[in-house]
Structure formats: C-alpha cells, structure tokens
Coordinates of C-alpha atoms and ligand atoms in Angstrom, one line a residue:
M1 CA 9.5 -5.6 -15.3
T2 CA 12.6 -6.2 -12.7
T3 CA 14.5 -9.3 -13.3
I4 CA 17.2 -10.2 -10.2
E5 CA 19.5 -13.4 -11.2
L6 CA 20.0 -15.1 -8.9
P7 CA 23.2 -17.2 -8.7
D8 CA 22.6 -19.2 -6.0
T9 CA 20.9 -20.1 -2.2
G10 CA 21.8 -17.4 0.0
A11 CA 21.1 -14.5 -3.3
T12 CA 17.4 -16.0 -3.2
T13 CA 17.5 -15.9 0.8
A14 CA 18.4 -13.0 0.5
L15 CA 15.6 -10.8 -2.3
G16 CA 13.4 -12.6 0.3
A17 CA 14.5 -10.2 3.0
R18 CA 14.6 -7.5 0.7
L19 CA 10.7 -8.2 0.5
A20 CA 10.5 -8.3 4.8
G21 CA 11.8 -4.4 4.4
L22 CA 8.9 -3.8 2.3
V23 CA 5.9 -5.6 2.7
Q24 CA 3.2 -4.4 4.1
G25 CA 0.0 -6.0 6.8
G26 CA -2.8 -7.1 3.4
D27 CA 0.3 -7.6 0.7
A28 CA -0.2 -10.4 -1.6
I29 CA 2.7 -12.7 -3.4
A30 CA 2.4 -14.9 -6.3
L31 CA 5.0 -16.8 -6.0
V32 CA 5.4 -18.8 -9.9
G33 CA 7.6 -21.3 -11.2
D34 CA 8.6 -25.1 -11.7
L35 CA 9.1 -27.0 -9.6
G36 CA 12.4 -26.1 -7.4
A37 CA 12.4 -22.9 -8.2
G38 CA 13.7 -21.5 -4.5
K39 CA 9.6 -20.2 -4.1
T40 CA 10.1 -22.1 -0.4
T41 CA 13.9 -20.6 -0.4
L42 CA 12.6 -17.4 -0.7
V43 CA 9.4 -17.1 1.4
A44 CA 12.0 -18.5 4.0
G45 CA 14.1 -15.8 3.7
L46 CA 11.1 -13.3 3.6
V47 CA 10.3 -14.9 7.4
A48 CA 13.5 -15.2 9.1
A49 CA 13.9 -11.0 8.1
L50 CA 11.0 -10.2 9.8
G51 CA 11.8 -12.3 13.2
G52 CA 9.8 -14.8 12.3
P53 CA 10.1 -18.7 13.1
A54 CA 11.3 -21.0 10.3
A55 CA 9.2 -21.8 7.3
Q56 CA 8.9 -25.2 5.9
S57 CA 7.3 -26.3 2.5
P58 CA 3.2 -26.2 3.0
T59 CA 2.9 -28.7 0.4
F60 CA 1.6 -31.1 2.8
S61 CA -0.3 -28.6 5.4
L62 CA -1.1 -26.2 2.1
V63 CA -1.1 -23.5 4.5
N64 CA 1.8 -21.4 6.7
E65 CA 1.1 -19.6 9.5
Y66 CA 4.6 -18.1 10.8
I67 CA 3.6 -16.1 14.6
G68 CA 6.2 -14.2 16.2
G69 CA 7.5 -11.4 13.1
R70 CA 6.9 -7.4 12.5
L71 CA 3.8 -9.3 10.5
V72 CA 2.3 -12.7 9.9
V73 CA 3.0 -14.8 7.3
W74 CA 0.7 -16.8 5.5
H75 CA 2.5 -19.4 3.3
V76 CA -0.1 -21.3 0.5
D77 CA 1.0 -23.7 -2.0
L78 CA -2.0 -24.7 -4.2
Y79 CA 0.7 -27.2 -5.8
R80 CA -1.4 -30.3 -4.9
L81 CA -5.1 -27.9 -5.2
E82 CA -6.9 -29.4 -8.1
R83 CA -10.5 -27.3 -7.6
E84 CA -11.1 -24.2 -7.1
A85 CA -13.8 -24.3 -4.7
E86 CA -11.1 -26.6 -2.7
V87 CA -9.1 -23.4 -2.7
R88 CA -12.3 -21.8 -1.0
E89 CA -12.2 -24.6 2.1
L90 CA -8.7 -23.8 2.8
G91 CA -10.1 -20.1 4.4
L92 CA -8.1 -18.1 1.4
D93 CA -10.8 -15.6 1.6
E94 CA -10.3 -14.9 4.5
I95 CA -5.9 -15.1 4.9
V96 CA -6.1 -13.3 1.8
G97 CA -6.0 -8.7 2.4
D98 CA -6.3 -9.8 6.6
R99 CA -4.3 -7.0 7.5
R100 CA -2.3 -8.2 10.3
G101 CA -0.6 -9.9 7.6
I102 CA 0.7 -10.5 4.1
A103 CA 0.2 -13.5 2.4
L104 CA 2.4 -15.9 -0.4
V105 CA 1.2 -18.8 -2.4
E106 CA 3.2 -20.8 -4.5
W107 CA 1.4 -22.1 -7.2
A108 CA -0.6 -18.5 -7.3
D109 CA -0.5 -19.1 -11.1
K110 CA -3.3 -22.5 -10.7
F111 CA -6.5 -20.0 -9.8
D112 CA -7.6 -17.1 -9.7
V113 CA -7.4 -16.4 -5.9
L114 CA -5.5 -13.2 -5.8
P115 CA -6.8 -10.2 -4.9
R116 CA -6.4 -8.0 -8.4
D117 CA -3.7 -5.7 -7.1
H118 CA -0.7 -8.3 -5.6
L119 CA 2.9 -8.2 -6.4
R120 CA 3.6 -10.6 -9.1
L121 CA 7.2 -12.7 -8.4
E122 CA 8.3 -15.6 -11.1
L123 CA 11.4 -17.6 -10.2
M124 CA 12.7 -18.9 -12.9
H125 CA 15.6 -22.3 -13.4
V126 CA 18.5 -20.0 -15.5
G127 CA 21.4 -24.1 -15.3
T128 CA 21.7 -24.7 -12.0
A129 CA 21.1 -20.8 -11.1
R130 CA 17.4 -18.6 -10.6
R131 CA 17.0 -15.7 -12.2
A132 CA 13.1 -14.1 -10.3
I133 CA 10.7 -12.0 -13.0
L134 CA 8.9 -9.3 -10.7
S135 CA 6.2 -7.2 -11.6
G136 CA 3.2 -5.8 -10.0
T137 CA -0.3 -6.0 -11.4
G138 CA -2.2 -3.0 -9.7
P139 CA 0.1 0.1 -8.1
R140 CA 0.9 -1.7 -4.3
G141 CA 2.6 -4.6 -6.5
T142 CA 3.9 -2.4 -9.0
A143 CA 5.7 0.0 -6.1
L144 CA 6.8 -3.7 -4.3
A145 CA 8.5 -4.5 -7.6
T146 CA 9.7 -1.3 -8.2
A147 CA 11.4 -1.3 -4.7
L148 CA 13.0 -4.2 -5.1
G149 CA 14.8 -3.6 -8.8
Ligands
ATP1 N1 19.6 -19.2 -7.2 C1 19.5 -20.1 -6.6 N2 20.9 -21.2 -6.9 C2 20.5 -22.2 -7.2 N3 19.7 -23.4 -6.3 C3 18.7 -22.4 -5.4 C4 18.6 -21.3 -6.1 N4 17.7 -20.4 -4.6 C5 17.1 -21.6 -4.1 N5 17.7 -23.0 -4.8 C6 17.8 -24.5 -4.4 O1 16.1 -24.7 -4.7 C7 16.5 -26.5 -4.1 C8 14.2 -25.8 -4.1 O2 14.3 -24.9 -3.4 P1 12.4 -24.6 -3.1 O3 12.1 -25.4 -1.9 O4 13.0 -23.4 -2.5 O5 12.3 -24.7 -4.7 P2 10.4 -24.2 -4.6 O6 10.0 -23.8 -5.9 O7 10.4 -23.5 -3.5 O8 9.3 -26.0 -5.1 P3 8.1 -26.7 -5.6 O9 7.5 -25.6 -6.0 O10 8.9 -27.9 -4.6 O11 7.7 -26.3 -3.9 C9 16.9 -25.5 -2.6 O12 17.5 -27.0 -2.2 C10 17.4 -24.6 -2.4 O13 18.9 -24.8 -1.9
MG2 MG1 7.7 -25.4 -2.3

C-alpha cells in the first residue's frame, strides 16, 4: 500500500499526470472516496497528460469518453446508479479491458464491476487537503501502485 499526501489541487492533478505516464491499454482504475475528494480532478490531470481533451464530471452523463490522447479514456461515475443491472446497461463490460484505452471508475466500490486485477486509488479529505492511498488487487494494479509510490 502506498500513501501520497496531496496538499492542494495541483498535487492531485500532478498525481493523475504521473499515472498517465504508466498506464497501458486495458488498465482499470477504481477511484474511491467521498464527495469532493478529488476523483474527477485526478482524471482531468491524467487525460490532459495523455494529450486528451478537458475532462468533466460524468455525474449526469455516467460515461465520458476522451479521444485524442495516447490512449482512449473511459471515465465512469457510478454515484447515481442504484442497481448492478444499470451498470451493465452502461456497457461497462465492453469498456473494461478494451485494449484501446483505460477505464477510470468513480464510486467503483459500490458494485463489483472492475476486472479482478486493477489499481485501487482511494482519496480522502485531510483537513482542507487530500491523501491518496493506492493498492493493487493483482499483479498489474500492484505494479502501478508501486511505481507511483
Ligand atoms: N489535494 C487537494 N487539496 C485541496 N483541494 C483539492 C485537492 N484535490 C482536489 N481538490 C478540490 O476538491 C474539489 C472537488 O474535486 P472533484 O470534483 O475532483 O472531486 P470528486 O471526488 O470527483 O467529487 P464527486 O464525488 O462529487 O464526483 C475541487 O474544487 C478540487 O479543486
Ligand atoms: Mg467526480
């Protein structure tokens, strides 16, 4: 497990940018953390560093697809979903593991939807700052967590 202190928004963006240098097609990342913990900020930093467009919260769109960077990024938000059947209707099965891109899923801990091997990136409030706790659930996720540490 790797812990990274994120004193300000720029640090969250920078962590996303560092992750952009490590990801490969087919990678999956669970973004876990309370409302306002910085999940979308991290995705925006990652997508920008890949050379993609400005990322926005998929709270209402549920899935945003960012094309134009080194990899396609599928940015998913499960916050508003209540049943696992709704997750399947999103087409998450097709997104996850698609080697043309990577999947980042906000509120991924609500449902069991990611491949067994993924990076779990938890963000938490620490006063007005944030802390990231990274762990892998298999060899690939662990390699990413270790490289970021
Ligand atoms: N390390 C940080 N320190 C202080 N503020 C931060 C940090 N990282 C992000 N923020 C700020 O937190 C706010 C919420 O960020 P963001 O929208 O990314 O959170 P979120 O986890 O996606 O929220 P939601 O659960 O609503 O989707 C933004 O104003 C952002 O600038
Ligand atoms: Mg968000």
